[in-house]
Amino acid sequence: MELARTIRSMPFTAMLGIVVIAVYAVVAIFAPLLAPYGEAEIVGAQFEPWGGAFLVGTDNLGRDMLSRLIWGARNTVGVALMTTVLAFLIGSIAGLLAAARRGWVDMILSRIVDILMAVPSLIFTLLALSALGPGVMNLIVVVAIMDSTRVFRLVRATAMNVMVMDYVEAAKLRGEGTWWIIRREVLPNITAPLIAEFGLRFCFAFLTISALSFLGLGLPPPLADWGGMVRDNASLISFGDTTPLLPAACIAVLTVAVNFVVDWLLHRASGLKD
Amino acid sequence: MTEPRKRHPLGRMIVQRLAIGVFTLFIISVLVFLAVSLLPGDIAQQILGQSATPETVAAMRRDLGLDQPLITRYFHWIGGVLQGDFGKSLANGRPVADLLATRLPNTLFLAAYAAVIAVPLSVLLGLLSAMWRGSWFDRGVNTLSLTAISFPEFFIAYILMYWLSVQWGWFPSMADPGSNPSLMDLVQKAFLPAMTLVLVVSAHMLRMTRAAVVNVLGAPYIAMARLKGVSKWRIITRHALPNALAPIINVIALNVAWLITGVVIVEVVFVYPGLGQLMVDSVTNRDMPVVQACALIFAAVYICINILADVLAIATNPRLLHPR
């Protein structure tokens, strides 16, 4: 009944966060069933008002806003999730390698990360995207590399602490290889902080990709994507129409939910009880 | 400070930081320069279009110095940059320096406007919530700042625009300062973009300030002062704050990163003619000389502010000021 106790001790905000994340996941997975119209299907006139056949109206090209919001859950969150996973792969492999090998491997990797972190990541991202050109793959890779710097720092620091433990020394003396030690001794001991970090990195990737889409440099056009939808319909704001705030709110609510859960995880991990 | 001391470590540490900063700037400039060499395709071909004859392309390459080796080109480019020559825009052929001359002051004004409000506000709020840790005030500030961090910058911007401008008509929604505006005019017109930046930056800054102060308050010498019966305000002002100053200065410098990110987006939302908007437009058009110039300026400003913060943090550290 460990689980039941954990759930009961959860603060309200964390509970709310988990429920919201679950709802987003369901919407993203079942988007084709839930959306009344297709993603890029033009079904009405431009900027139709709320109500009637279109619950929250149509967008600048006459596509159903609600359907695009639902499809957006799949595209925007999906791309952000892929980016975060890639960032974790790069960051933790490099971090573990640096912690296990030390010496010049650690030197070189750490200096590269220092350089990447010496400049606001959006500036590097814009520079890289203008050099490489637009495209989903470029977007994912560039944002993932910028995002992986933080993962690297965390993994390296936590793994360093584990590497000096006696049981690692014992494994080394037994003649186990680097990867065996990383897999069996280091990884199980650093997963707790990594889970919280995954949430934070996801928020960063999600907000960065949304911002880039909003700037017109993110997911390519016919795809429904929340940041791009804000951009497409932004002119409505000056006419007192709140429709463009909807996709922005979709982004905000998910990030708030993830942050609430992460905040609780970090609070629990730090051993502070109130 | 006037009495002679044997081997003061302060000066050496400051010189060290400056050297690291200059080296970082150099590496960044190399990266910014290489971004163009990464470009698939030939810039000369791009400028002239597909119909150009091989002879004109070759002439253009010679004109642009593309036939020179990479290292020569780098030093040629950086030499120009140091003299204020950033090359010509590919989009309209105007010198990049001219574009920057009108855009950079606008952006600096907006950033300074936001910083002047955000820094005192967030340091105060962070300090208070660290002092009253676990109170309702602390929890309220924590939840609010967590929410503000989670909001995309453009969401905050459009919410402010919707209510303060469209619904209530207090402030203009488009922030074009026009030519030769008075200071009051600028303050009024840039209010919404500045407010957006304040909300974004303060949230990050106050959370980090709180963490830094909480960290200092946990130190043994604070417990010692408390046990001696020193009053609460004296503990904060005489014992905690001098030691928390260095981390707080670093927090402020780190948050310039959020300010720069925010500036880029906020300028696009409010159609504010600054460097961020110029950079986004140039990335869209792949106008590389302009992108390079903007990236270099943003990076240089950020690095310089961080060097300054490092030096200030060293200079105000009580432990370093009184070496044993």
XYZ file of C-alpha atoms in Angstrom:
598
model
C 0.000 0.000 0.000
C 3.047 2.187 -0.580
C 1.340 3.715 -3.601
C -1.849 4.620 -1.732
C 0.156 6.348 0.977
C 2.177 8.280 -1.578
C -0.991 9.424 -3.313
C -2.568 10.516 -0.047
C 0.523 12.484 0.985
C 0.659 14.244 -2.360
C -0.046 17.975 -2.317
C -3.065 19.134 -4.273
C -0.942 20.797 -6.966
C 0.974 17.593 -7.749
C -2.237 15.574 -7.952
C -3.727 18.148 -10.304
C -0.547 18.008 -12.389
C -0.710 14.241 -12.807
C -4.401 14.346 -13.811
C -3.710 17.066 -16.404
C -0.753 15.156 -17.867
C -2.926 12.038 -18.150
C -5.651 13.978 -19.981
C -3.091 15.373 -22.457
C -1.698 11.880 -23.041
C -5.174 10.491 -23.789
C -5.948 13.373 -26.172
C -2.609 12.965 -27.954
C -2.966 9.186 -28.357
C -6.599 9.208 -29.468
C -6.420 12.435 -31.522
C -7.753 10.824 -34.748
C -10.841 9.554 -32.882
C -11.479 12.717 -30.872
C -10.963 15.362 -33.547
C -14.187 16.159 -35.451
C -12.256 17.180 -38.604
C -8.901 16.481 -40.213
C -5.748 18.304 -39.285
C -5.347 20.355 -42.485
C -8.932 20.024 -43.727
C -10.533 23.339 -44.776
C -14.092 23.069 -43.533
C -15.471 26.610 -43.370
C -14.858 30.293 -43.995
C -11.915 32.128 -42.437
C -12.186 33.129 -38.774
C -15.702 31.813 -38.174
C -17.033 32.652 -34.700
C -17.444 30.185 -31.838
C -20.436 27.857 -31.651
C -22.422 25.941 -34.235
C -20.506 23.339 -36.226
C -17.189 24.703 -34.937
C -17.043 24.783 -31.151
C -14.274 27.380 -30.998
C -14.492 28.718 -34.545
C -12.139 28.331 -37.485
C -8.640 29.628 -38.096
C -7.083 31.955 -40.677
C -7.525 29.383 -43.463
C -10.942 28.090 -42.413
C -9.736 24.992 -40.605
C -11.582 23.819 -37.487
C -9.781 25.260 -34.452
C -10.838 22.517 -32.034
C -9.599 19.744 -34.335
C -6.293 21.524 -34.754
C -5.963 21.953 -30.994
C -6.483 18.189 -30.589
C -4.045 17.299 -33.379
C -1.627 19.816 -31.919
C -1.445 17.764 -28.721
C -0.034 14.955 -30.814
C 2.407 17.040 -32.907
C 3.703 19.593 -30.428
C 3.935 17.304 -27.423
C 5.228 14.452 -29.593
C 8.069 16.488 -31.065
C 8.947 17.920 -27.644
C 8.988 14.408 -26.178
C 11.237 13.094 -28.957
C 13.562 16.053 -28.408
C 13.738 15.397 -24.674
C 14.468 11.697 -25.167
C 17.241 12.533 -27.642
C 18.626 15.193 -25.284
C 18.696 12.615 -22.501
C 20.423 10.047 -24.667
C 23.144 12.502 -25.707
C 23.476 14.145 -22.304
C 23.532 11.032 -20.162
C 25.835 8.987 -22.406
C 28.302 11.885 -22.535
C 27.889 12.561 -18.813
C 28.402 8.931 -17.809
C 31.395 8.658 -20.108
C 32.934 11.794 -18.584
C 32.352 10.521 -15.050
C 33.630 7.017 -15.750
C 36.679 7.840 -17.851
C 37.700 11.193 -16.321
C 40.918 12.558 -17.804
C 40.880 14.070 -21.269
C 37.440 12.683 -22.199
C 35.939 14.601 -19.296
C 38.030 17.679 -20.129
C 36.920 17.880 -23.755
C 33.232 17.132 -23.095
C 33.059 19.602 -20.215
C 34.683 22.389 -22.224
C 32.278 21.843 -25.138
C 29.346 22.074 -22.726
C 30.827 25.210 -21.134
C 30.970 26.864 -24.544
C 27.415 25.851 -25.444
C 26.158 27.176 -22.119
C 28.110 30.437 -22.372
C 25.453 31.850 -24.686
C 21.647 31.962 -24.260
C 20.450 28.782 -25.956
C 17.829 30.517 -28.110
C 20.595 32.526 -29.811
C 22.587 29.382 -30.658
C 19.405 27.650 -31.776
C 18.491 30.510 -34.113
C 22.032 30.563 -35.511
C 22.081 26.802 -36.072
C 18.612 26.747 -37.630
C 19.495 29.535 -40.043
C 22.636 27.652 -41.081
C 20.982 24.230 -41.385
C 17.653 25.438 -42.718
C 14.143 24.601 -41.513
C 12.752 21.094 -41.004
C 11.491 18.900 -38.178
C 14.668 16.803 -37.990
C 16.950 19.848 -37.767
C 14.664 21.348 -35.132
C 14.704 18.226 -32.963
C 18.471 17.736 -33.226
C 19.397 21.378 -32.560
C 17.069 21.809 -29.573
C 18.085 18.396 -28.202
C 21.783 19.283 -28.323
C 21.164 22.598 -26.547
C 18.963 20.820 -23.998
C 21.450 17.988 -23.431
C 24.030 20.342 -21.875
C 22.026 20.514 -18.634
C 21.521 16.741 -18.604
C 25.261 16.310 -19.082
C 26.082 18.527 -16.109
C 23.607 16.753 -13.816
C 24.534 13.216 -14.898
C 28.238 13.936 -14.680
C 27.966 15.436 -11.187
C 25.722 12.704 -9.751
C 27.645 9.896 -11.458
C 30.936 11.298 -10.126
C 29.550 10.930 -6.591
C 28.655 7.296 -7.234
C 31.938 6.466 -8.957
C 33.920 7.036 -5.753
C 31.791 4.564 -3.748
C 33.355 1.380 -2.407
C 31.025 -0.918 -4.347
C 32.182 0.650 -7.604
C 35.767 0.154 -6.508
C 34.941 -3.483 -5.750
C 33.406 -3.949 -9.201
C 36.475 -2.406 -10.807
C 38.766 -4.749 -8.887
C 36.589 -7.688 -9.976
C 37.525 -6.649 -13.479
C 34.122 -5.424 -14.692
C 34.150 -3.189 -17.780
C 33.169 0.492 -17.896
C 29.753 -0.146 -19.418
C 28.933 -2.902 -16.935
C 29.728 -0.559 -14.054
C 27.696 2.239 -15.597
C 24.708 -0.005 -16.237
C 24.653 -2.025 -13.020
C 26.160 0.286 -10.409
C 25.851 3.913 -11.504
C 22.536 4.133 -13.380
C 20.320 2.572 -10.674
C 21.751 5.054 -8.182
C 21.140 8.202 -10.201
C 17.666 7.515 -11.643
C 15.774 9.482 -8.957
C 17.229 12.924 -9.780
C 17.088 12.053 -13.476
C 13.314 11.560 -13.407
C 12.731 15.058 -12.024
C 15.243 16.415 -14.530
C 13.332 14.736 -17.364
C 10.285 16.821 -16.464
C 12.302 20.041 -16.390
C 14.037 19.272 -19.691
C 10.698 18.414 -21.274
C 9.318 21.806 -20.232
C 12.379 23.524 -21.673
C 12.180 21.646 -24.995
C 8.415 22.129 -25.178
C 8.624 25.881 -24.535
C 11.595 26.313 -26.894
C 9.916 24.445 -29.733
C 6.667 26.344 -29.165
C 8.565 29.626 -29.172
C 10.377 28.671 -32.400
C 7.068 27.653 -34.000
C 5.610 30.936 -32.886
C 8.523 32.719 -34.562
C 7.788 30.757 -37.754
C 10.880 28.548 -37.454
C 9.336 25.437 -35.922
C 7.135 22.684 -37.332
C 6.400 23.193 -41.045
C 2.963 24.643 -41.959
C 0.205 22.155 -42.615
C 0.989 20.413 -39.312
C -1.184 21.624 -36.447
C 1.150 23.022 -33.833
C 0.212 25.218 -30.880
C 2.968 27.793 -31.222
C 2.309 28.196 -34.943
C -1.443 28.416 -34.332
C -0.934 31.398 -32.037
C 1.111 33.076 -34.757
C -1.425 32.318 -37.507
C -4.365 33.770 -35.577
C -2.633 36.463 -33.550
C -4.277 39.290 -35.486
C -7.639 38.344 -33.877
C -6.420 39.669 -30.512
C -6.727 43.271 -31.653
C -10.398 42.622 -32.442
C -11.034 41.452 -28.899
C -11.197 37.751 -29.842
C -9.500 35.352 -27.419
C -9.201 32.413 -29.861
C -5.394 32.776 -30.298
C -5.019 32.477 -26.537
C -6.397 28.896 -26.643
C -3.364 27.141 -28.147
C -1.087 29.264 -25.947
C -3.131 28.179 -22.927
C -2.776 24.529 -24.012
C 1.005 24.966 -23.858
C 0.881 26.813 -20.542
C -1.417 24.324 -18.775
C 0.759 21.334 -19.673
C 3.990 23.053 -18.569
C 2.393 24.175 -15.314
C 1.212 20.601 -14.695
C 4.651 19.102 -15.365
C 6.318 21.749 -13.203
C 3.926 21.072 -10.310
C 4.795 17.373 -10.421
C 8.536 18.061 -10.727
C 8.384 20.536 -7.840
C 6.826 17.837 -5.671
C 9.385 15.220 -6.783
C 12.289 17.568 -6.029
C 10.783 18.511 -2.682
C 10.435 14.823 -1.778
C 13.932 13.986 -3.000
C 15.484 16.814 -0.980
C 14.106 15.176 2.166
C 12.254 18.289 3.296
C 9.004 17.370 4.990
C 6.493 19.911 6.144
C 42.087 49.026 1.656
C 44.999 51.479 1.785
C 47.258 49.482 4.071
C 49.716 47.308 2.159
C 48.911 43.616 2.044
C 50.998 40.672 1.110
C 49.852 38.996 -2.098
C 46.207 39.893 -2.419
C 44.394 37.099 -4.333
C 41.627 39.438 -5.486
C 43.470 41.048 -8.388
C 44.748 37.769 -9.715
C 41.297 36.162 -9.617
C 39.743 39.108 -11.442
C 42.392 39.013 -14.169
C 41.795 35.268 -14.481
C 38.057 35.763 -14.988
C 38.655 38.474 -17.576
C 41.006 36.170 -19.487
C 38.459 33.321 -19.464
C 35.791 35.749 -20.665
C 37.890 37.028 -23.555
C 38.732 33.456 -24.546
C 35.034 32.485 -24.494
C 34.219 35.475 -26.680
C 36.877 34.344 -29.145
C 35.509 30.775 -29.312
C 31.964 32.063 -29.762
C 33.056 34.357 -32.596
C 34.690 31.345 -34.311
C 31.449 29.357 -33.942
C 29.364 32.233 -35.277
C 31.735 32.543 -38.214
C 31.714 28.800 -38.932
C 27.887 28.758 -39.035
C 28.138 30.340 -42.484
C 30.704 27.855 -43.749
C 28.295 25.123 -42.659
C 25.723 26.485 -45.098
C 24.827 23.916 -47.693
C 25.351 25.547 -51.071
C 27.307 28.579 -52.114
C 26.525 32.077 -50.841
C 27.668 33.614 -54.121
C 25.300 31.326 -56.006
C 22.509 32.247 -53.574
C 22.998 35.974 -54.059
C 23.158 35.771 -57.846
C 20.410 33.204 -58.296
C 20.332 30.020 -60.363
C 20.673 31.758 -63.741
C 24.155 33.190 -63.036
C 27.001 32.084 -65.290
C 29.947 30.277 -63.663
C 32.159 33.300 -64.488
C 30.007 35.786 -62.554
C 29.736 33.350 -59.646
C 33.520 33.046 -59.596
C 33.856 36.848 -59.714
C 31.363 37.189 -56.868
C 33.248 34.609 -54.843
C 36.433 36.614 -55.321
C 34.546 39.797 -54.363
C 33.304 38.204 -51.151
C 36.730 36.728 -50.466
C 35.337 33.189 -50.593
C 38.377 31.942 -52.536
C 40.596 32.703 -49.530
C 41.352 30.011 -46.947
C 39.017 29.802 -43.925
C 41.498 31.255 -41.423
C 42.221 34.322 -43.569
C 38.507 34.862 -43.988
C 37.912 34.611 -40.237
C 40.520 37.219 -39.409
C 39.284 39.453 -42.191
C 35.727 39.168 -40.828
C 36.588 39.619 -37.145
C 38.875 42.528 -38.031
C 35.947 44.230 -39.730
C 33.616 43.463 -36.816
C 36.032 45.031 -34.339
C 35.963 48.202 -36.451
C 32.187 48.146 -36.638
C 31.955 46.671 -40.142
C 29.626 43.673 -40.160
C 29.433 43.294 -43.938
C 26.377 43.798 -46.130
C 22.902 42.348 -45.743
C 22.125 39.748 -48.406
C 18.459 40.772 -48.411
C 18.791 44.458 -49.318
C 22.518 45.135 -49.727
C 22.585 47.694 -46.941
C 25.515 47.640 -44.512
C 24.573 45.526 -41.482
C 26.015 48.196 -39.194
C 23.339 50.653 -40.404
C 20.580 48.176 -39.527
C 22.098 47.603 -36.103
C 22.468 51.323 -35.419
C 18.693 51.800 -35.369
C 17.764 48.457 -33.790
C 20.324 47.999 -31.008
C 19.405 51.127 -28.960
C 15.727 50.103 -29.049
C 16.508 46.657 -27.673
C 18.896 47.987 -25.038
C 16.220 50.447 -23.914
C 13.606 47.683 -23.639
C 15.952 45.362 -21.734
C 17.087 48.114 -19.369
C 13.471 49.188 -18.796
C 12.541 45.632 -17.809
C 15.672 45.086 -15.699
C 15.208 48.304 -13.697
C 11.811 47.032 -12.528
C 12.510 43.297 -12.375
C 15.790 43.231 -10.433
C 14.717 45.095 -7.254
C 11.288 43.470 -7.326
C 12.530 39.920 -7.567
C 15.431 40.325 -5.138
C 13.013 41.742 -2.557
C 10.380 39.042 -3.119
C 13.030 36.302 -3.114
C 14.525 37.633 0.112
C 11.143 37.862 1.833
C 10.034 34.395 0.822
C 13.372 32.944 1.973
C 12.958 34.664 5.340
C 9.389 33.496 5.762
C 10.066 30.028 4.432
C 7.041 27.731 4.540
C 4.621 30.586 5.228
C 1.566 31.354 3.132
C 3.446 34.204 1.518
C 6.246 31.855 0.495
C 3.853 29.261 -0.884
C 1.867 31.873 -2.779
C 4.992 33.368 -4.339
C 6.273 29.873 -5.148
C 3.085 28.805 -6.928
C 2.753 32.094 -8.795
C 6.367 32.127 -9.961
C 6.197 28.462 -10.978
C 3.145 29.309 -13.065
C 4.833 32.318 -14.660
C 7.890 30.207 -15.546
C 5.652 27.636 -17.192
C 3.900 30.148 -19.436
C 5.364 30.682 -22.888
C 6.527 34.294 -23.219
C 4.079 34.972 -26.040
C 1.162 33.773 -23.877
C 1.961 36.337 -21.175
C 2.461 38.960 -23.881
C -0.914 38.301 -25.532
C -2.745 38.148 -22.196
C -1.351 41.571 -21.281
C -2.123 42.862 -24.750
C -5.684 41.528 -24.621
C -6.628 43.072 -21.295
C -4.443 46.138 -20.851
C -4.597 47.237 -24.461
C -7.562 45.816 -26.357
C -10.128 45.586 -23.535
C -9.201 48.538 -21.327
C -7.189 50.621 -23.764
C -4.580 51.706 -21.230
C -1.502 51.086 -23.344
C -0.804 50.829 -27.087
C -0.536 47.246 -28.325
C 1.975 48.007 -31.068
C 5.214 49.332 -29.678
C 6.712 51.233 -32.592
C 8.530 54.150 -30.957
C 8.564 56.143 -34.220
C 11.238 58.752 -34.851
C 12.589 60.988 -32.089
C 10.150 60.024 -29.334
C 10.388 61.678 -25.930
C 11.366 59.516 -22.969
C 7.841 59.554 -21.523
C 6.506 58.524 -24.897
C 8.934 55.607 -25.027
C 8.102 54.516 -21.484
C 4.393 54.524 -22.354
C 4.778 52.753 -25.685
C 7.211 50.108 -24.476
C 5.215 49.443 -21.311
C 3.544 46.197 -22.386
C 6.671 44.545 -23.826
C 8.641 45.635 -20.761
C 5.951 44.294 -18.414
C 5.992 40.931 -20.203
C 9.750 40.719 -19.747
C 9.443 41.715 -16.084
C 6.994 38.885 -15.420
C 9.132 36.288 -17.221
C 12.462 37.345 -15.731
C 11.256 38.077 -12.186
C 9.804 34.601 -11.822
C 13.138 32.969 -12.613
C 15.144 35.513 -10.678
C 13.134 35.421 -7.467
C 13.192 31.627 -7.331
C 16.953 31.579 -7.698
C 17.381 34.424 -5.197
C 15.236 32.537 -2.708
C 17.325 29.392 -3.167
C 20.569 31.338 -2.714
C 19.373 33.073 0.471
C 17.910 29.855 1.917
C 21.295 28.278 1.333
C 23.093 31.048 3.251
C 20.522 31.013 6.072
C 21.316 27.335 6.613
C 24.986 28.086 7.302
C 26.353 27.440 10.837
C 27.354 31.083 11.415
C 23.706 32.133 11.044
C 22.666 29.549 13.628
C 25.487 30.891 15.833
C 24.239 34.475 15.483
C 20.700 33.350 16.268
C 21.875 31.479 19.376
C 23.731 34.579 20.530
C 20.384 36.361 20.443
C 21.136 38.718 17.556
C 17.944 40.354 16.250
C 16.339 38.989 13.098
C 16.978 42.072 10.960
C 20.567 42.305 12.082
C 21.089 38.672 11.106
C 19.673 39.362 7.678
C 21.459 42.644 6.981
C 24.815 42.036 8.703
C 25.314 38.282 8.514
C 23.245 36.837 5.675
C 23.146 39.545 3.015
C 26.908 40.183 2.613
C 27.393 36.465 2.029
C 24.320 36.112 -0.169
C 25.358 39.067 -2.327
C 27.690 37.051 -4.557
C 25.138 34.353 -5.402
C 22.455 37.020 -5.943
C 24.698 38.930 -8.360
C 25.263 35.690 -10.244
C 21.538 35.011 -10.301
C 20.896 38.410 -11.844
C 23.551 37.845 -14.512
C 22.246 34.374 -15.321
C 18.783 35.777 -15.827
C 20.006 38.081 -18.538
C 19.736 34.891 -20.619
C 15.973 34.849 -20.022
C 15.869 38.546 -20.757
C 17.527 37.995 -24.158
C 15.272 35.029 -25.005
C 12.284 37.057 -23.881
C 13.347 40.104 -25.864
C 13.420 38.113 -29.107
C 9.852 36.850 -28.666
C 8.372 39.957 -27.097
C 9.703 42.141 -29.905
C 7.992 39.908 -32.448
C 4.681 39.968 -30.553
C 4.590 43.742 -30.145
C 6.230 44.508 -33.518
C 8.922 46.406 -31.641
C 11.760 47.363 -34.022
C 14.653 45.845 -32.092
C 17.524 43.468 -32.585
C 15.482 40.358 -31.736
C 12.935 40.998 -34.453
C 15.741 41.734 -36.910
C 17.393 38.436 -36.031
C 14.200 36.397 -36.448
C 13.463 38.042 -39.805
C 17.008 37.373 -40.966
C 16.868 33.729 -39.869
C 13.675 33.341 -41.901
C 15.318 34.928 -44.958
C 18.625 33.178 -44.192
C 20.338 36.546 -44.383
C 23.503 35.180 -42.797
C 25.586 38.363 -42.288
C 22.734 39.889 -40.264
C 22.138 36.675 -38.291
C 25.859 36.526 -37.493
C 25.939 40.131 -36.346
C 22.857 39.727 -34.119
C 24.077 36.432 -32.634
C 27.484 37.928 -31.942
C 26.028 41.002 -30.244
C 23.590 39.004 -28.082
C 26.361 36.568 -27.141
C 28.866 39.343 -26.409
C 26.411 41.246 -24.215
C 25.573 38.086 -22.293
C 29.200 37.062 -21.819
C 30.263 40.587 -20.796
C 27.487 40.805 -18.211
C 28.524 37.449 -16.816
C 32.167 38.510 -16.595
C 31.062 41.679 -14.826
C 28.960 39.626 -12.414
C 31.872 37.266 -11.742
C 34.168 40.185 -10.993
C 31.556 41.865 -8.763
C 30.885 38.590 -6.959
C 34.590 38.163 -6.276
C 34.991 41.802 -5.248
C 32.072 41.702 -2.779
C 32.893 38.328 -1.242
C 33.659 39.050 2.426
C 35.989 36.053 2.650
C 38.157 37.300 -0.191
C 38.123 40.901 1.056
C 39.762 39.869 4.308
C 42.328 37.242 3.392
C 44.072 35.542 6.253
